[in-house]
Coordinates of C-alpha atoms in Angstrom, one line a residue:
M1 CA -27.9 48.2 -50.5
D2 CA -26.6 49.4 -47.7
P3 CA -23.0 47.5 -47.0
K4 CA -23.8 46.8 -43.3
I5 CA -27.3 45.4 -43.7
T6 CA -25.5 43.1 -46.8
A7 CA -22.6 42.1 -43.8
L8 CA -25.6 41.6 -41.0
N9 CA -27.7 39.5 -43.9
R10 CA -24.9 37.0 -44.6
L11 CA -24.1 36.6 -40.7
R12 CA -27.5 35.6 -39.9
G13 CA -27.7 33.7 -42.8
A14 CA -24.7 31.9 -41.9
L15 CA -25.9 31.8 -38.0
R16 CA -29.0 30.6 -39.0
Q17 CA -27.2 27.7 -41.3
S18 CA -25.4 26.4 -38.4
V19 CA -28.8 26.0 -36.2
K20 CA -30.2 24.3 -39.1
K21 CA -27.3 21.6 -39.3
L22 CA -27.1 20.8 -35.5
E23 CA -31.1 20.3 -35.9
N24 CA -30.8 17.9 -38.3
Y25 CA -27.8 16.3 -36.6
I26 CA -29.7 15.7 -33.4
N27 CA -32.9 14.6 -35.3
Q28 CA -31.3 12.3 -37.7
D29 CA -27.9 10.4 -36.9
A30 CA -27.1 11.7 -33.4
S31 CA -23.5 10.2 -32.8
E32 CA -23.0 7.7 -29.9
D33 CA -19.7 9.1 -29.2
K34 CA -19.5 10.8 -26.2
V35 CA -16.5 13.1 -28.0
V36 CA -18.7 14.2 -30.9
L37 CA -21.6 14.9 -28.8
E38 CA -19.6 17.2 -26.5
T39 CA -18.0 19.3 -29.7
K40 CA -21.1 19.5 -30.5
L41 CA -22.5 20.9 -27.4
T42 CA -19.9 23.4 -27.5
K43 CA -20.8 24.4 -31.1
V44 CA -24.7 25.7 -29.5
D45 CA -22.6 28.0 -27.3
T46 CA -20.7 29.3 -29.7
I47 CA -23.5 30.0 -32.0
R48 CA -25.4 31.6 -29.3
K49 CA -22.7 34.2 -28.5
K50 CA -21.9 35.0 -32.1
L51 CA -26.1 35.7 -31.8
F52 CA -25.2 37.8 -28.8
E53 CA -22.3 39.7 -30.4
L54 CA -24.9 40.3 -33.6
Q55 CA -27.7 41.5 -31.3
K56 CA -25.0 44.1 -30.0
R57 CA -23.6 45.0 -32.8
Y58 CA -26.2 46.4 -35.1
E59 CA -29.4 47.6 -34.8
L60 CA -31.8 44.8 -36.1
P61 CA -35.5 45.4 -37.7
P62 CA -38.1 43.3 -35.8
E63 CA -38.3 40.7 -38.4
A64 CA -34.3 39.8 -37.4
D65 CA -35.0 40.4 -33.7
E66 CA -37.7 37.4 -34.4
A67 CA -35.9 34.9 -36.5
I68 CA -32.8 34.8 -33.7
E69 CA -35.2 34.5 -31.1
Q70 CA -36.3 31.3 -33.1
M71 CA -32.7 30.4 -33.2
E72 CA -32.1 31.1 -29.5
T73 CA -35.3 28.6 -29.0
S74 CA -34.1 26.3 -31.1
L75 CA -30.4 26.4 -29.3
E76 CA -31.7 25.5 -26.0
E77 CA -34.3 23.0 -26.9
M78 CA -31.0 21.3 -28.7
E79 CA -28.3 22.0 -25.4
A80 CA -31.3 20.1 -23.8
S81 CA -31.2 17.2 -25.9
L82 CA -27.2 17.3 -26.4
N83 CA -26.8 17.0 -22.6
Y84 CA -29.4 14.2 -22.0
L85 CA -27.8 12.0 -24.9
I86 CA -24.5 12.9 -23.0
S87 CA -26.0 12.1 -19.2
K88 CA -26.6 8.5 -21.1
H89 CA -23.5 8.1 -21.8
N90 CA -22.5 9.0 -18.5
I91 CA -24.5 6.3 -16.6
D92 CA -23.4 3.9 -19.3
D93 CA -19.8 4.8 -18.1
K94 CA -20.1 4.5 -14.6
S95 CA -22.2 1.3 -15.2
A96 CA -19.0 -0.2 -17.0
K97 CA -16.7 0.6 -14.1
L98 CA -18.9 -0.8 -11.8
N99 CA -19.1 -4.1 -13.8
I100 CA -15.3 -4.1 -13.9
K101 CA -14.7 -3.6 -10.4
E102 CA -17.4 -6.5 -9.5
N103 CA -15.9 -8.3 -12.1
K104 CA -12.3 -7.6 -10.1
T105 CA -14.1 -8.4 -7.1
E106 CA -15.6 -11.8 -8.1
K107 CA -12.0 -12.8 -9.4
L108 CA -10.5 -12.2 -6.4
L109 CA -13.2 -14.1 -4.4
S110 CA -12.7 -17.2 -6.2
V111 CA -9.0 -17.0 -5.9
K112 CA -8.1 -20.0 -3.1
L113 CA -5.2 -18.7 -0.6
P114 CA -3.2 -21.3 0.8
D115 CA -4.1 -22.5 3.8
I116 CA -2.0 -20.9 6.9
P117 CA 0.7 -23.5 8.6
L118 CA 0.3 -24.0 12.3
P119 CA 3.0 -22.3 14.4
Q120 CA 5.6 -24.4 15.7
F121 CA 7.2 -23.9 19.1
S122 CA 10.2 -26.3 20.8
E123 CA 12.0 -25.2 23.6
K124 CA 13.6 -21.3 22.8
Y125 CA 12.2 -18.9 25.7
E126 CA 13.0 -16.1 23.3
E127 CA 10.2 -17.7 21.0
F128 CA 7.3 -18.4 23.0
G129 CA 5.9 -15.1 23.2
N130 CA 5.5 -14.6 19.6
F131 CA 4.3 -18.4 19.0
K132 CA 2.0 -17.8 21.8
S133 CA 0.6 -14.9 20.0
Q134 CA -0.1 -17.1 16.7
V135 CA -1.5 -19.4 18.4
I136 CA -4.1 -17.4 20.6
S137 CA -5.1 -15.9 17.0
L138 CA -5.0 -19.2 14.7
I139 CA -6.2 -21.2 17.6
A140 CA -8.3 -19.9 20.8
D141 CA -9.6 -17.0 18.6
N142 CA -11.4 -19.6 16.1
D143 CA -15.1 -20.1 16.9
G144 CA -15.4 -22.7 14.9
L145 CA -13.4 -25.1 16.8
S146 CA -14.1 -27.0 19.6
N147 CA -12.0 -27.2 22.9
T148 CA -10.8 -30.9 21.8
Q149 CA -9.5 -29.4 18.2
K150 CA -8.3 -26.5 19.7
F151 CA -6.0 -28.9 22.4
Y152 CA -5.4 -31.1 19.0
Y153 CA -4.2 -28.4 17.1
L154 CA -1.9 -26.9 19.9
K155 CA -0.3 -30.0 20.8
S156 CA 0.6 -30.9 17.4
S157 CA 2.3 -27.3 17.2
L158 CA 4.7 -28.4 19.8
T159 CA 8.4 -29.9 18.7
G160 CA 11.0 -31.7 21.0
E161 CA 10.9 -30.2 24.8
A162 CA 8.0 -28.3 24.4
K163 CA 6.1 -31.6 23.1
L164 CA 6.8 -33.7 26.4
I165 CA 4.8 -30.9 28.4
Q166 CA 2.4 -32.5 30.9
T167 CA -0.5 -31.0 31.8
T168 CA -3.3 -31.8 34.8
D169 CA -6.1 -32.3 32.2
D170 CA -6.2 -32.5 28.0
T171 CA -7.5 -29.6 27.7
Y172 CA -6.1 -26.7 25.2
E173 CA -6.4 -24.0 28.5
S174 CA -4.3 -26.4 30.4
L175 CA -1.8 -26.8 28.0
L176 CA -1.4 -23.4 27.2
K177 CA -1.3 -22.8 31.0
A178 CA 1.2 -25.3 31.8
L179 CA 3.4 -23.7 28.3
E180 CA 3.1 -20.3 29.5
D181 CA 4.2 -21.8 32.9
R182 CA 7.4 -23.3 31.4
Y183 CA 8.7 -20.5 29.3
E184 CA 7.2 -17.1 30.1
N185 CA 10.7 -16.8 32.2
K186 CA 12.0 -13.1 31.8
R187 CA 15.2 -14.4 33.5
A188 CA 15.8 -17.1 31.1
I189 CA 14.9 -15.3 28.1
V190 CA 17.3 -12.4 29.0
D191 CA 19.7 -14.7 29.9
S192 CA 19.7 -17.3 26.7
Q193 CA 19.9 -13.4 24.8
I194 CA 23.1 -12.7 27.1
L195 CA 24.6 -16.0 26.2
S196 CA 24.0 -15.7 22.5
L197 CA 25.7 -12.5 22.1
I198 CA 28.7 -13.9 24.2
N199 CA 28.5 -16.9 22.2
L200 CA 28.6 -15.4 18.6
E201 CA 30.3 -18.1 16.1
K202 CA 33.9 -16.5 15.0
L203 CA 34.2 -16.0 11.4
N204 CA 37.3 -17.2 10.0
Y205 CA 37.4 -16.4 6.5
E206 CA 35.6 -13.1 4.8
S207 CA 32.3 -14.5 3.9
A208 CA 28.7 -11.9 3.1
E209 CA 26.5 -14.9 4.1
N210 CA 28.5 -16.0 7.9
L211 CA 28.7 -12.1 8.5
R212 CA 24.5 -11.2 7.6
K213 CA 23.9 -14.7 10.0
L214 CA 26.0 -12.8 12.8
L215 CA 24.6 -9.5 11.8
G216 CA 21.0 -10.7 12.2
T217 CA 21.7 -12.6 15.6
V218 CA 23.0 -9.5 16.8
K219 CA 19.9 -7.7 16.0
K220 CA 17.8 -9.8 17.2
N221 CA 19.2 -10.2 20.6
L222 CA 19.3 -6.4 21.0
R223 CA 14.9 -6.5 19.5
T224 CA 14.4 -9.1 21.8
L225 CA 15.8 -7.5 25.0
K226 CA 14.4 -4.0 24.0
A227 CA 10.9 -5.8 24.0
L228 CA 11.6 -7.2 27.8
E229 CA 12.1 -3.6 28.4
Y230 CA 16.3 -3.9 28.7
E231 CA 17.1 -0.8 26.9
R232 CA 20.6 0.0 25.8
N233 CA 23.2 2.5 27.0
Y234 CA 26.6 3.5 26.4
L235 CA 27.7 0.7 28.6
S236 CA 26.1 -1.9 27.1
D237 CA 26.8 -0.7 23.5
V238 CA 30.5 -0.5 24.1
L239 CA 30.4 -3.9 25.4
I240 CA 28.6 -5.4 22.3
L241 CA 30.5 -3.5 20.1
N242 CA 33.3 -4.8 21.5
L243 CA 32.1 -8.6 21.4
I244 CA 31.1 -8.5 17.7
L245 CA 34.7 -7.1 16.6
Q246 CA 36.4 -9.8 18.6
K247 CA 34.5 -12.3 16.2
L248 CA 35.2 -10.6 13.1
E249 CA 37.8 -12.3 10.6
K250 CA 41.2 -10.1 10.5
E251 CA 40.7 -8.0 7.2
S252 CA 37.0 -7.0 8.7
R253 CA 38.3 -5.6 11.8
K254 CA 41.0 -4.1 9.7
Q255 CA 39.0 -2.3 7.4
Y256 CA 36.5 -0.8 10.2
E257 CA 39.3 0.1 12.2
I258 CA 40.4 2.5 9.1
T259 CA 37.1 3.9 9.1
L260 CA 37.5 5.4 13.1
K261 CA 38.9 9.0 12.4
S262 CA 39.6 9.7 16.0
K263 CA 39.9 8.4 19.3
K264 CA 36.9 9.2 20.1
V265 CA 34.9 5.8 21.4
P266 CA 33.1 4.1 18.3
D267 CA 29.3 4.2 17.6
L268 CA 27.3 1.0 18.4
D269 CA 24.9 2.1 15.5
N270 CA 27.6 3.1 13.2
F271 CA 29.3 -0.2 14.1
L272 CA 26.3 -1.9 12.7
T273 CA 25.4 0.1 9.4
F274 CA 29.5 -0.9 8.9
L275 CA 28.9 -4.7 8.6
E276 CA 25.8 -4.1 6.7
N277 CA 27.9 -2.4 3.7
R278 CA 30.7 -5.1 4.5
S279 CA 28.6 -8.0 3.6
L280 CA 27.2 -5.9 0.7
V281 CA 30.9 -5.5 -0.9
L282 CA 31.7 -9.2 0.1
E283 CA 29.1 -10.7 -2.3

């Protein structure tokens, strides 16, 4: 027998056997494992390519062409079956992910967050703006509260001198208006910030805690002044730098002087950065 025909028959028989195994797998014990199904689908494509190469390489007799057509039909049916099984897995995967997401959402919703405490205000002018914003958010904009309740909550948020504020009538609106008239005083706020800078507590010994406290006060003063549209300039920076420098203990002043490499006027931001680094060193 012609060796080519022998090789052809062997190859065709091997492919027919592969097709038969796939058919048995799908018809009898198709795995529920998605990875296995995808592997079998790849196998279908591999067999199809080999059949194409077989037709291209050999001049096949009519009966061989008919057999290959039957195998191609079987491959198409198996491909459809495998894709169907894989699609079921995809749907199940999406459902599982959705269930996980829903469970997480339910757990989050079931968590009881702590109650937000009411803001407190005494008599510091610079703190009134922030206090007012919180009051409006927590009390004024709360449609579930009556006017009497709003008045009560605002009243209970006041301490110290602010608690003594008198109103024309006992309503939320009148109390808030009285507070605004008393504490929305731009001049008083600016004065308090300037005095805070001038009266910074002098540091008598090296202390990371005291240095951070001084630095925090300075930054807060500068932020408040900026919010009131009092921007820094070269003159204010030099004045503030020297005010702070006079409040430092001897060793910190010495260490800062060492960092100055020229007769150029020092920069306030660089000085504040030095103080931050210095506080870390002292820890």
